[in-house]
Amino acid sequence: TLAAVDFSAAVGDVTAVATMEGRLLDAPADEIAAAVACVTAALAHPLLRRASVAARLARETPLAIALDDGTLVEGVVDAAFEESTGWTVVDFKTDVEFGTKLPEYQRQVALYARAIAQATGKPTRAVLLQV
């Protein structure tokens, strides 16, 4: 739902998207309600409020970067937005706790930020947002 809904969406819009996706997944009503609550809370986060009014916003955008050793890394950035100070790259994570995955997640979002910095020539900031 978070990937599909506009960052400036009202609760009614979030509910409509969650309901549609819930039908596709045959999700029970309580799971749909939980998705609405979770996404509505995420959209209220100051970072996503800033993204919703940014001049440039990219969502669910494929990217690739070649590492120094020649390895090609591909991914899909959840959200990236440009402000006067540069780009902010946001990767959403839904894990209850990151646990041992935190270093992996930090590397992932850092690579996304590096790819965007290389492509745009502008400073980037990488953010993990636990939803």
Tab-separated table of C-alpha atoms in Angstrom, residues 18-65:
chain	number	residue	atom	x	y	z
A	18	ALA	CA	-5.382	-0.972	0.986
A	19	THR	CA	-8.825	-2.415	0.350
A	20	MET	CA	-8.043	-3.039	-3.313
A	21	GLU	CA	-4.705	-4.646	-2.514
A	22	GLY	CA	-6.309	-6.618	0.303
A	23	ARG	CA	-8.783	-8.102	-2.152
A	24	LEU	CA	-5.963	-9.114	-4.478
A	25	LEU	CA	-4.195	-10.875	-1.609
A	26	ASP	CA	-7.383	-12.247	-0.032
A	27	ALA	CA	-6.406	-10.453	3.174
A	28	PRO	CA	-8.825	-10.406	6.109
A	29	ALA	CA	-10.366	-7.109	7.237
A	30	ASP	CA	-8.090	-6.803	10.281
A	31	GLU	CA	-4.971	-6.983	8.089
A	32	ILE	CA	-6.382	-4.322	5.771
A	33	ALA	CA	-7.144	-2.097	8.764
A	34	ALA	CA	-3.607	-2.642	10.080
A	35	ALA	CA	-2.168	-1.668	6.686
A	36	VAL	CA	-4.253	1.519	6.674
A	37	ALA	CA	-3.049	2.441	10.159
A	38	CYS	CA	0.579	1.672	9.349
A	39	VAL	CA	0.618	3.570	6.043
A	40	THR	CA	-1.276	6.538	7.484
A	41	ALA	CA	1.294	6.756	10.295
A	42	ALA	CA	4.182	6.513	7.823
A	43	LEU	CA	2.714	9.279	5.659
A	44	ALA	CA	2.595	11.532	8.726
A	45	HIS	CA	6.356	11.135	9.272
A	46	PRO	CA	8.164	14.475	8.732
A	47	LEU	CA	10.448	12.897	6.133
A	48	LEU	CA	7.531	11.772	3.970
A	49	ARG	CA	5.773	15.112	4.488
A	50	ARG	CA	8.883	16.739	2.985
A	51	ALA	CA	8.909	14.213	0.150
A	52	SER	CA	5.257	14.918	-0.641
A	53	VAL	CA	6.024	18.566	-1.435
A	54	ALA	CA	9.466	18.110	-3.005
A	55	ALA	CA	9.993	19.503	-6.482
A	56	ARG	CA	11.311	16.127	-7.669
A	57	LEU	CA	10.198	12.780	-6.295
A	58	ALA	CA	11.057	9.339	-7.645
A	59	ARG	CA	9.242	6.257	-6.368
A	60	GLU	CA	9.787	2.571	-7.012
A	61	THR	CA	12.537	3.491	-9.452
A	62	PRO	CA	15.001	0.901	-10.784
A	63	LEU	CA	18.678	1.779	-10.602
A	64	ALA	CA	22.062	0.182	-11.088
A	65	ILE	CA	25.586	0.972	-9.982
